[in-house]
Amino acid sequence: MADYRAPVKDALFTLRHIGMLEDLSKTERYAHADPETVAAVLEEQGRFMQEVFAPTNAIGDRVGLKWSPDGVETPAEFRAAYAKFVEAGWQGLNADPEYGGAGFPESVFACASEFETAANGALTMAPGLTTGAIECLQHWGTEEQKEVYLRKLITGEWTGTMNLTEPQAGSDVGLCTTRAVPQGDGTYLVTGTKIFISFGEHDMADNIIHLVLARLPEAPPGTKGISLFIVPKFMVGDDSSIGERNDVRCVSIEHKMGIHASPTCVMSYGDDGGAVGYLVGEENQGMRAMFTMMNSARIAVGIQGAALGDAAYQKALAYSQERRQGREIGGDSKEPAFIISHPDVRRMLLFMRSHVEAMRALIVYNAAALDLSRALDGDEATAWGEIAELLTPVTKAWCTDVGMEVTSTAVQVFGGMGYIEESGVAQHYRDMRIAPIYEGTNGIQAMDLVGRKLGLRMGGVVNDLMDRMTATVAELDAAGESFASMATELQAGIDTLSDVTSWIMTSGLADPKEALAGATPYLRIFGIVTGGWLMARQALAARAELDAGSSDSAYLEAKIVTARFYADQQLPQAAGWVASVKGGAAVLYDVDADQLASV
Ligand SMILES: Cc1cc2nc3c(=O)[nH]c(=O)nc-3n(C[C@H](O)[C@H](O)[C@H](O)COP(=O)(O)OP(=O)(O)OC[C@H]3O[C@@H](n4cnc5c(N)ncnc54)[C@H](O)[C@@H]3O)c2cc1C
């Protein structure tokens, strides 16, 4: 089946027109990230992922992992590919240059992460979790911790993990019971069990740096009493030399629906008296440290929707040009036609293509907002930071829900072969299924959007975003007849979003349960409309490039048609979710649990 091709051209187009790359490269922080350099970096990184990561994807799915009391054995091909990844230095692309990183913007890193995840979603979990640990230590680590741990994480020689989940503490992290007892010498002894820890144990790196949430003796209950600790697999000297094994081990790994070669570990801390840990940040401030990296971690999971969606789309498109069935409607050939000529298959392909582009644009915009909040000062920085905050739950949840639909549609394009593993498309569908669950389930994201983010600046942030959307309608109106229906549909979408936003905010004030009952469909509307806005902006940019005489008319014209399809056929679906938003909580509780079980 078709090999994965990194969509470098579309990523660069999106970075230029949606990701404000030109503006970013004018800031001091990102002066080195000029469009030419970024193009060269993404070309090279995309090639690397195509040639090194992608060929190991199906192998990992088939071979899986081997657990023993000594550790977890990953496929040999993973070890080889990861070694090349470290050698090439890709781990540090967005990391702090002071500690060996390349300091590129999150928006550029998001595109690189998309290529990496699409090439091999299971293997990418290792660098993905390491990125989270890097960000946490960059922000909260002491100088000494940065020298000792950060440098090795940024090279990728060591990997990182995030240890939040425990059997009784999933979405409700405040129920964490892992304990950390101070030893009086600046260290702590950590004891407890963490479950579902991605790459908690493996054989691809020399050391694993676990970031572990734990509770000090006498800590207040709930999230206010949680602290964060570095617990290395092997003890580390001041010069980063590796010493004795710490008292932490992987006692088993899970057997999963997808990402078979990403070890999901049950980690036991302190079976022999306590694992040595080092406090990160202040005591009882562990959740603050977690929140620091939450925006990029959640964007990273949203990326999985665009990445696996695109990988599946590429396979489906190739298959639709090889598989012959049925006669072409209106054609005169007696031969069976390629299935791509059938209207229903075309519809599926356009559905996938338009959503992949919309997801990519949302991710890039969200990440660029984060970049601008870091690169600018004062009110401008604050305003971009607010937009990043607002959009993050939408990026995480909408992109992963849509990613499921896109990978499912790709299976459908294959017909029966889609259900057969040999086609490879089923793996993308299975691998995708975890993304709406981890890093805060999509239900929790919807609650975050409705309960915390809409209230930012008393609703001012969401209103500002809708004003930006409205400004695009004016541009579409001015762009002539061919953009008229896009303008109409986008305006209708904004009106719908505005209407349900007011409803959620008003009813949420009266009774939070009402707003929470409609939170998930509300987030859906938010995603559909924001996606439509960003597609319209891309269409306008494509038109402008064509008018300026660009020679790449095939790509640019396809971009406009794809945006038109989204505007005419996908955007109107936002209105269909309104009844679900406003349905309220009462009907959900008009049956009790026993009645739900009655047949
Ligand atoms: C493959 C895999 C890898 C993972 N990797 C990691 C990792 O590296 N590190 C780590 O710490 N964890 C990891 N996790 C754990 C993951 O983050 C959790 O599974 C996830 O946060 C959900 O927690 P839970 O499974 O306990 O589900 P629960 O919290 O029990 O949720 C069950 C259902 O109830 C809903 N729900 C829960 N609370 C509420 C509420 N208050 N209001 C409304 N609905 C609610 C949820 O949305 C969900 O639908 C991983 C999990 C898997 C499967």
XYZ file of C-alpha atoms and ligand atoms in Angstrom:
652
model
C 0.000 0.000 0.000
C 1.020 3.616 -0.570
C 3.933 4.919 1.450
C 3.352 7.909 3.710
C 4.297 11.265 2.155
C 4.835 14.129 4.588
C 2.579 17.016 3.431
C 5.395 19.572 3.618
C 3.902 21.938 1.046
C 0.561 22.170 2.836
C 2.239 22.540 6.228
C 4.295 25.472 4.915
C 1.224 27.065 3.308
C -0.624 26.720 6.620
C 2.288 28.126 8.612
C 2.539 31.135 6.288
C -1.144 31.986 6.040
C -2.579 30.712 9.327
C 0.485 30.344 11.563
C 1.712 33.936 11.106
C 5.205 32.612 10.408
C 6.380 35.910 8.935
C 5.287 37.779 12.100
C 6.893 35.194 14.337
C 10.217 35.406 12.521
C 10.238 39.169 13.123
C 10.330 38.635 16.889
C 13.648 38.353 18.688
C 12.787 34.936 20.115
C 12.102 33.354 16.727
C 14.318 35.461 14.459
C 16.074 32.292 13.272
C 12.756 30.731 12.170
C 12.484 32.609 8.874
C 10.283 30.957 6.244
C 13.236 29.660 4.173
C 14.895 28.004 7.175
C 11.595 26.529 8.332
C 10.980 25.133 4.836
C 14.410 23.490 4.813
C 13.891 22.020 8.301
C 10.448 20.582 7.501
C 11.626 19.184 4.140
C 14.426 17.341 5.900
C 12.364 16.230 8.889
C 9.533 15.039 6.623
C 12.001 13.039 4.534
C 13.472 11.504 7.694
C 10.038 10.456 8.946
C 9.077 8.973 5.573
C 12.288 7.009 5.276
C 13.091 6.065 8.874
C 9.931 6.057 11.033
C 7.224 5.086 8.513
C 8.712 1.725 7.450
C 8.643 0.556 11.098
C 4.964 1.382 11.701
C 3.313 -1.858 10.599
C 6.174 -3.896 12.093
C 5.531 -2.396 15.523
C 1.824 -3.148 15.217
C 2.504 -6.771 14.301
C 5.463 -7.555 16.576
C 4.411 -5.579 19.640
C 6.407 -5.692 22.865
C 7.938 -8.302 25.174
C 7.733 -7.777 28.926
C 9.977 -9.573 31.419
C 10.963 -8.697 35.010
C 14.123 -7.189 33.501
C 12.263 -4.719 31.318
C 10.358 -4.182 28.078
C 11.801 -5.177 24.734
C 10.688 -3.000 21.814
C 10.982 -4.197 18.199
C 14.596 -4.074 16.928
C 13.425 -1.763 14.133
C 12.167 0.738 16.736
C 15.506 0.756 18.511
C 17.321 1.390 15.237
C 14.914 4.123 14.120
C 15.041 5.833 17.512
C 18.863 5.800 17.491
C 18.808 7.596 14.121
C 16.261 10.079 15.508
C 18.641 10.907 18.375
C 21.597 11.152 16.019
C 19.683 13.579 13.783
C 18.737 15.723 16.814
C 14.994 15.965 16.095
C 13.953 15.752 19.755
C 15.218 19.258 20.511
C 13.518 21.073 17.624
C 11.420 23.335 19.886
C 13.549 23.103 23.030
C 15.489 25.844 24.821
C 18.728 26.677 22.917
C 20.469 27.302 26.249
C 20.314 23.568 26.937
C 20.999 22.317 23.450
C 17.606 22.780 21.759
C 16.970 24.445 18.405
C 14.298 26.831 19.776
C 11.862 26.643 16.850
C 8.273 27.827 17.406
C 5.612 25.396 18.654
C 3.733 25.903 15.386
C 6.689 24.596 13.370
C 7.190 21.812 15.884
C 3.476 20.949 15.519
C 3.954 20.320 11.792
C 7.053 18.217 12.442
C 5.136 16.274 15.118
C 2.335 15.672 12.642
C 4.769 14.058 10.184
C 6.357 12.023 12.984
C 3.016 10.777 14.342
C 1.637 9.971 10.893
C 4.785 8.008 10.104
C 4.632 5.991 13.316
C 2.140 6.879 16.048
C 3.324 4.255 18.559
C 7.024 5.104 18.338
C 6.271 8.831 18.485
C 4.795 8.360 21.955
C 8.370 8.184 23.332
C 9.560 11.566 21.996
C 6.088 12.965 22.687
C 6.260 12.209 26.404
C 9.876 13.391 26.482
C 8.733 16.731 25.058
C 6.301 17.067 27.978
C 9.067 16.357 30.497
C 11.378 18.851 28.759
C 8.776 21.585 28.878
C 8.099 20.945 32.539
C 11.778 21.057 33.526
C 12.469 24.094 31.342
C 9.846 25.952 33.301
C 10.122 24.535 36.808
C 13.508 22.805 37.091
C 16.367 24.267 39.130
C 19.566 25.211 37.280
C 21.119 22.005 38.551
C 18.172 19.856 37.405
C 18.329 21.490 34.003
C 22.050 20.780 33.635
C 21.761 17.194 34.820
C 18.492 16.052 33.196
C 17.346 18.548 30.595
C 20.350 18.334 28.299
C 20.092 14.549 27.977
C 16.331 14.730 27.414
C 16.781 17.355 24.710
C 19.285 15.191 22.837
C 16.856 12.283 23.170
C 19.535 10.093 24.778
C 17.168 9.812 27.743
C 13.390 9.738 27.479
C 10.774 11.169 29.822
C 7.419 10.011 31.166
C 4.436 11.629 32.824
C 3.057 9.681 35.809
C -0.372 10.965 36.798
C -2.774 8.054 36.558
C -3.404 5.584 39.386
C -6.077 2.867 39.575
C -8.434 5.136 41.577
C -7.195 8.441 40.108
C -7.907 8.915 36.400
C -9.750 12.053 35.330
C -9.822 12.917 39.033
C -6.073 13.387 39.565
C -6.763 14.776 43.051
C -7.394 11.198 44.260
C -3.677 10.413 43.842
C -2.270 8.418 46.773
C 1.377 7.872 45.759
C 3.474 9.112 48.672
C 6.714 11.069 48.852
C 8.491 11.292 52.193
C 11.279 13.874 52.681
C 14.601 12.346 53.745
C 16.078 15.523 55.186
C 18.853 15.611 52.575
C 16.818 17.262 49.832
C 15.633 13.930 48.432
C 12.284 12.145 48.876
C 11.352 8.463 48.969
C 8.476 7.757 46.589
C 6.132 4.769 47.027
C 2.990 3.860 45.117
C 1.568 2.436 41.913
C 0.983 4.308 38.665
C -0.916 2.750 35.793
C -1.104 3.357 32.029
C 2.338 5.018 31.912
C 3.419 5.399 28.293
C 7.017 4.322 27.669
C 7.396 3.818 31.439
C 9.913 1.110 30.560
C 11.735 0.287 27.306
C 15.138 -0.445 25.825
C 15.576 2.447 23.367
C 17.362 4.923 25.677
C 20.058 4.820 28.370
C 17.838 6.246 31.083
C 14.187 7.124 31.708
C 13.298 10.239 33.665
C 9.914 9.776 35.286
C 7.960 12.850 36.336
C 5.716 11.592 39.111
C 2.819 13.204 40.947
C 2.827 12.276 44.632
C 1.570 13.450 47.983
C 3.700 14.572 50.915
C 2.772 13.429 54.441
C 0.219 15.916 55.852
C -0.487 17.338 52.388
C -3.963 18.878 51.993
C -6.496 16.643 50.202
C -7.272 16.935 46.484
C -5.206 18.663 43.832
C -3.929 21.269 46.316
C -1.821 18.601 48.022
C 0.000 17.176 45.032
C 3.697 17.671 44.341
C 5.836 16.769 41.340
C 9.023 14.698 41.485
C 11.799 13.603 39.168
C 12.363 9.879 39.675
C 15.116 8.562 37.382
C 15.167 4.882 36.386
C 18.926 4.909 37.014
C 20.401 7.306 39.549
C 22.305 10.156 37.948
C 25.558 11.842 39.033
C 26.135 15.611 38.948
C 27.875 15.132 35.598
C 24.837 13.192 34.239
C 26.718 9.892 34.612
C 24.468 6.893 35.156
C 24.654 5.004 38.449
C 22.645 2.410 40.384
C 19.150 1.294 39.489
C 16.479 3.254 41.396
C 13.636 1.473 43.240
C 11.134 1.716 40.378
C 10.073 -1.038 38.012
C 7.526 -1.875 35.372
C 5.488 -4.779 36.748
C 3.379 -5.368 33.628
C 2.262 -3.867 30.337
C -1.237 -3.598 28.889
C -2.554 -5.451 25.830
C -4.224 -2.788 23.749
C -6.525 -2.103 20.824
C -3.861 -0.001 19.086
C -0.408 1.588 19.414
C 0.783 -1.993 20.079
C 4.462 -1.108 20.254
C 4.004 1.782 22.701
C 4.474 0.217 26.147
C 1.627 1.196 28.500
C 3.100 0.301 31.858
C 2.036 -0.422 35.387
C 4.842 1.217 37.379
C 5.638 0.245 40.936
C 7.575 2.765 42.998
C 9.315 1.785 46.218
C 8.929 -2.014 46.503
C 12.303 -2.044 48.297
C 11.794 0.898 50.593
C 11.258 3.855 48.264
C 12.379 5.271 44.938
C 14.622 8.312 45.268
C 12.866 11.400 43.965
C 13.696 15.091 43.609
C 11.090 17.799 44.028
C 10.272 19.896 40.932
C 9.011 23.381 41.773
C 7.476 23.876 45.186
C 5.795 21.438 47.542
C 2.038 21.031 46.856
C 2.378 22.909 43.548
C 2.556 19.828 41.312
C -0.663 20.623 39.476
C 0.625 24.090 38.572
C 3.658 22.460 37.003
C 1.390 20.069 35.107
C -0.740 22.956 33.837
C 2.369 24.624 32.391
C 2.798 21.865 29.883
C -0.877 21.096 29.432
C -1.451 23.436 26.476
C 1.278 21.913 24.353
C 0.565 18.363 25.566
C -3.092 18.723 24.586
C -2.212 20.283 21.246
C 0.157 17.317 20.760
C -2.738 14.881 21.183
C -4.905 16.954 18.817
C -2.101 16.548 16.282
C -2.735 12.802 16.339
C -6.112 13.468 14.707
C -4.596 15.369 11.786
C -1.633 13.001 11.524
C -3.386 9.629 11.541
C -6.257 11.160 9.571
C -3.832 12.202 6.848
C -1.954 8.882 6.861
C -5.301 7.060 6.458
C -6.479 9.529 3.792
C -3.332 9.001 1.750
C -3.894 5.233 1.784
C -7.589 5.587 0.884
C -6.834 7.984 -1.973
C -4.263 5.595 -3.461
C -6.652 2.638 -3.133
C -9.468 4.567 -4.805
C -7.195 5.002 -7.834
C -6.304 1.285 -8.022
C -9.547 -0.496 -7.222
C -12.025 -0.996 -10.065
C -15.731 -1.620 -9.373
C -18.929 -0.614 -11.151
C -19.391 1.577 -14.182
C -18.782 5.285 -14.185
C -22.119 7.120 -14.099
C -22.527 8.850 -17.446
C -19.312 7.282 -18.814
C -19.167 5.208 -22.008
C -16.452 2.718 -21.038
C -17.467 -0.941 -20.802
C -14.629 -1.493 -18.288
C -15.224 -1.333 -14.541
C -14.262 2.140 -13.322
C -11.785 3.138 -10.650
C -13.848 3.697 -7.526
C -12.590 7.299 -7.296
C -14.936 8.116 -10.178
C -18.045 7.314 -8.067
C -19.771 10.273 -6.385
C -19.985 8.585 -2.993
C -16.270 7.788 -2.945
C -15.470 11.355 -4.031
C -17.588 12.581 -1.137
C -15.627 10.451 1.312
C -12.303 11.665 -0.088
C -13.327 15.330 0.098
C -14.647 14.783 3.628
C -11.275 13.417 4.678
C -9.146 15.929 2.817
C -11.091 18.963 4.007
C -11.046 17.848 7.621
C -7.344 17.045 7.600
C -6.659 20.567 6.302
C -9.050 22.126 8.829
C -7.456 20.206 11.704
C -3.951 21.137 10.559
C -4.970 24.797 10.400
C -6.548 24.776 13.865
C -3.483 23.116 15.368
C -1.101 25.564 13.691
C -3.203 28.585 14.706
C -3.453 27.377 18.315
C 0.287 26.686 18.485
C 1.164 30.011 16.834
C -1.000 31.817 19.398
C 1.104 30.125 22.083
C 4.288 31.213 20.274
C 3.145 34.836 20.018
C 2.205 34.854 23.688
C 5.820 33.899 24.432
C 7.520 36.063 21.817
C 5.628 39.337 22.349
C 5.186 41.536 25.425
C 2.380 43.263 27.271
C -1.221 43.283 26.074
C -0.451 41.603 22.765
C 1.192 38.660 24.525
C -1.738 38.410 26.933
C -4.296 38.462 24.118
C -2.539 35.670 22.187
C -2.126 33.662 25.363
C -5.870 33.906 25.979
C -6.662 32.685 22.475
C -4.301 29.739 22.948
C -6.016 28.909 26.255
C -9.468 29.100 24.708
C -8.642 26.961 21.709
C -6.620 24.228 23.405
C -9.560 22.035 24.536
C -11.128 22.464 21.070
C -7.906 21.433 19.350
C -7.538 18.394 21.594
C -11.127 17.169 21.478
C -12.379 18.244 18.052
C -9.272 17.052 16.217
C -9.299 13.666 17.926
C -13.060 13.129 17.418
C -12.735 14.145 13.780
C -9.564 12.043 13.497
C -11.678 9.019 14.460
C -14.234 9.853 11.767
C -11.591 10.416 9.123
C -9.751 7.153 9.835
C -13.100 5.337 9.891
C -14.041 6.851 6.538
C -10.703 5.696 5.127
C -11.550 2.126 6.189
C -14.872 2.556 4.378
C -13.177 3.603 1.133
C -11.330 0.277 1.159
C -14.572 -1.712 1.452
C -13.949 -5.197 2.893
C -10.193 -4.797 2.498
C -10.347 -1.963 5.007
C -11.318 -4.472 7.665
C -8.359 -6.668 6.766
C -5.133 -5.788 8.564
C -3.020 -6.305 5.446
C -4.361 -3.025 4.028
C -2.722 -1.077 6.860
C -5.619 1.364 7.129
C -7.198 -0.544 10.028
C -4.073 0.143 12.110
C -4.586 3.899 11.802
C -8.183 3.509 12.979
C -7.168 1.374 15.974
C -4.173 3.574 16.837
C -6.410 6.649 16.690
C -8.911 5.381 19.253
C -6.859 6.275 22.323
C -6.499 9.968 21.444
C -10.023 11.062 22.507
C -9.314 9.359 25.873
C -5.872 10.286 27.171
C -4.470 13.684 28.173
C -7.910 14.482 29.640
C -10.858 12.713 27.982
C -12.798 14.692 25.406
C -15.637 14.957 27.913
C -13.221 16.643 30.326
C -12.054 18.970 27.507
C -15.655 20.031 26.864
C -16.100 20.760 30.566
C -12.881 22.799 30.509
C -14.103 24.817 27.511
C -17.495 25.537 29.033
C -16.510 25.783 32.694
C -13.211 27.681 32.477
C -12.359 28.954 29.026
C -15.597 30.677 28.000
C -15.385 32.753 31.153
C -11.926 34.117 30.256
C -12.120 37.908 30.478
C -15.884 37.601 31.159
C -16.483 36.157 27.698
C -14.264 38.771 26.046
C -11.848 36.209 24.624
C -14.460 34.132 22.829
C -16.065 37.339 21.541
C -12.698 38.532 20.205
C -12.284 35.242 18.373
C -15.734 35.558 16.807
C -14.853 39.141 15.763
C -11.823 37.776 13.938
C -14.106 35.299 12.171
C -16.515 38.066 11.204
C -13.656 40.064 9.687
C -13.000 37.104 7.370
C -16.643 37.184 6.210
C -16.063 40.790 5.098
C -12.962 39.679 3.158
C -14.951 36.880 1.506
C -17.690 39.367 0.570
C -15.090 41.577 -1.061
C -13.508 38.663 -2.936
C -16.268 38.313 -5.509
C -19.053 35.980 -6.549
C -17.020 32.769 -6.277
C -16.656 33.328 -2.521
C -20.269 34.393 -1.909
C -21.583 31.069 -0.627
C -18.519 30.638 1.593
C -19.270 34.049 3.113
C -22.921 33.114 3.690
C -22.114 29.770 5.305
C -19.361 31.181 7.488
C -21.641 33.969 8.701
C -24.356 31.422 9.484
C -21.809 29.324 11.390
C -20.649 32.328 13.431
C -24.285 33.190 14.229
C -24.850 29.634 15.452
C -21.688 29.716 17.563
C -22.632 33.070 19.008
C -26.148 31.886 19.840
C -25.044 28.693 21.649
C -22.217 30.536 23.419
C -24.742 32.964 24.909
C -27.016 30.073 25.834
C -24.233 28.112 27.521
C -22.994 31.140 29.455
C -26.433 32.207 30.608
C -27.781 28.772 31.493
C -24.445 27.787 33.045
C -24.732 30.694 35.452
C -28.229 29.617 36.443
C -27.381 25.891 36.719
C -23.966 24.464 35.771
C -25.518 21.051 35.116
C -27.480 22.518 32.180
C -24.347 23.862 30.517
C -22.343 20.690 31.200
C -25.083 18.543 29.637
C -24.536 20.450 26.385
C -20.761 20.852 26.645
C -19.703 18.146 24.187
C -22.055 19.194 21.342
C -21.079 22.807 22.076
C -17.406 21.950 21.593
C -18.389 20.224 18.354
C -19.995 23.414 17.033
C -16.935 25.391 18.130
C -14.680 23.046 16.181
C -16.824 22.958 13.039
C -17.082 26.756 12.867
C -13.445 27.488 13.727
C -12.396 24.898 11.154
C -14.641 26.597 8.577
C -13.163 29.993 9.374
C -9.599 28.756 8.930
C -10.500 26.937 5.703
C -12.033 30.148 4.332
C -8.877 32.072 5.196
C -6.808 29.476 3.372
C -9.079 29.747 0.338
C -8.599 33.528 0.271
C -4.836 33.096 0.582
C -4.819 30.547 -2.245
C -6.802 32.953 -4.451
C -4.316 35.732 -3.680
C -1.360 33.504 -4.584
C -3.057 32.524 -7.850
C -3.778 36.175 -8.658
C -0.147 36.995 -7.946
C 0.814 34.542 -10.684
C 1.828 31.453 -8.699
C 2.701 28.537 -10.961
C 1.321 25.988 -8.485
C -2.246 26.301 -9.703
C -3.134 22.609 -9.238
C -2.443 22.759 -5.510
C -3.991 26.203 -4.980
C -7.159 25.478 -6.962
C -7.627 22.212 -5.052
C -7.248 24.196 -1.818
C -10.120 26.509 -2.838
C -12.397 23.643 -3.904
C -11.678 21.779 -0.657
C -12.584 24.886 1.358
C -15.768 25.310 -0.709
C -16.780 21.712 0.011
C -16.209 22.304 3.732
C -18.163 25.577 3.716
C -21.104 24.261 1.718
C -21.447 20.781 3.166
C -19.746 20.635 6.569
C -20.210 24.084 8.109
C -24.048 23.898 7.939
C -23.862 20.834 10.210
C -23.059 23.178 13.111
C -26.734 24.172 13.206
C -27.719 20.528 13.576
C -25.974 20.329 16.959
C -27.848 23.280 18.480
C -30.719 21.160 19.802
C -28.236 18.887 21.586
C -26.566 21.879 23.237
C -29.837 23.358 24.424
C -31.513 20.051 25.259
C -30.631 20.550 28.914
C -29.906 18.095 31.697
C -33.453 17.126 32.749
C -34.004 14.463 30.092
C -30.700 12.827 30.991
C -31.923 12.262 34.533
C -35.559 11.450 33.766
C -34.503 7.816 33.722
C -32.648 6.336 36.673
C -29.776 3.860 36.429
C -32.079 0.833 36.884
C -34.330 1.976 34.059
C -31.323 2.341 31.764
C -30.672 -1.353 32.391
C -34.245 -2.473 31.658
C -34.883 -4.354 28.411
C -2.765 3.837 26.041
C -2.831 4.763 27.195
C -1.746 5.582 27.485
C -1.792 6.433 28.584
N -0.675 7.161 28.914
C -0.646 7.808 30.110
C 0.565 8.382 30.597
O 1.613 8.348 29.928
N 0.557 8.967 31.829
C -0.561 9.026 32.593
O -0.494 9.546 33.692
N -1.734 8.486 32.157
C -1.797 7.881 30.949
N -2.970 7.312 30.508
C -4.168 7.431 31.317
C -5.212 8.363 30.705
O -4.769 9.686 30.752
C -6.535 8.114 31.441
O -6.997 6.839 31.028
C -7.567 9.187 31.161
O -7.166 10.401 31.735
C -8.955 8.837 31.686
O -8.907 8.363 33.004
P -9.635 6.973 33.352
O -9.140 5.952 32.397
O -9.443 6.696 34.795
O -11.136 7.215 33.042
P -12.239 7.811 34.066
O -11.708 9.044 34.693
O -12.709 6.725 34.960
O -13.404 8.226 33.068
C -14.397 7.312 32.585
C -15.464 8.118 31.819
O -16.093 9.033 32.718
C -15.991 10.368 32.256
N -15.787 11.257 33.391
C -14.900 11.120 34.401
N -15.038 12.141 35.267
C -16.006 12.939 34.801
C -16.626 14.146 35.252
N -16.217 14.759 36.347
N -17.618 14.681 34.486
C -18.006 14.103 33.349
N -17.483 12.953 32.882
C -16.493 12.372 33.603
C -14.789 10.383 31.311
O -14.879 11.420 30.348
C -14.883 8.984 30.698
O -15.775 9.007 29.614
C -2.956 6.493 29.379
C -4.054 5.679 29.081
C -3.988 4.810 28.017
C -5.159 3.895 27.762
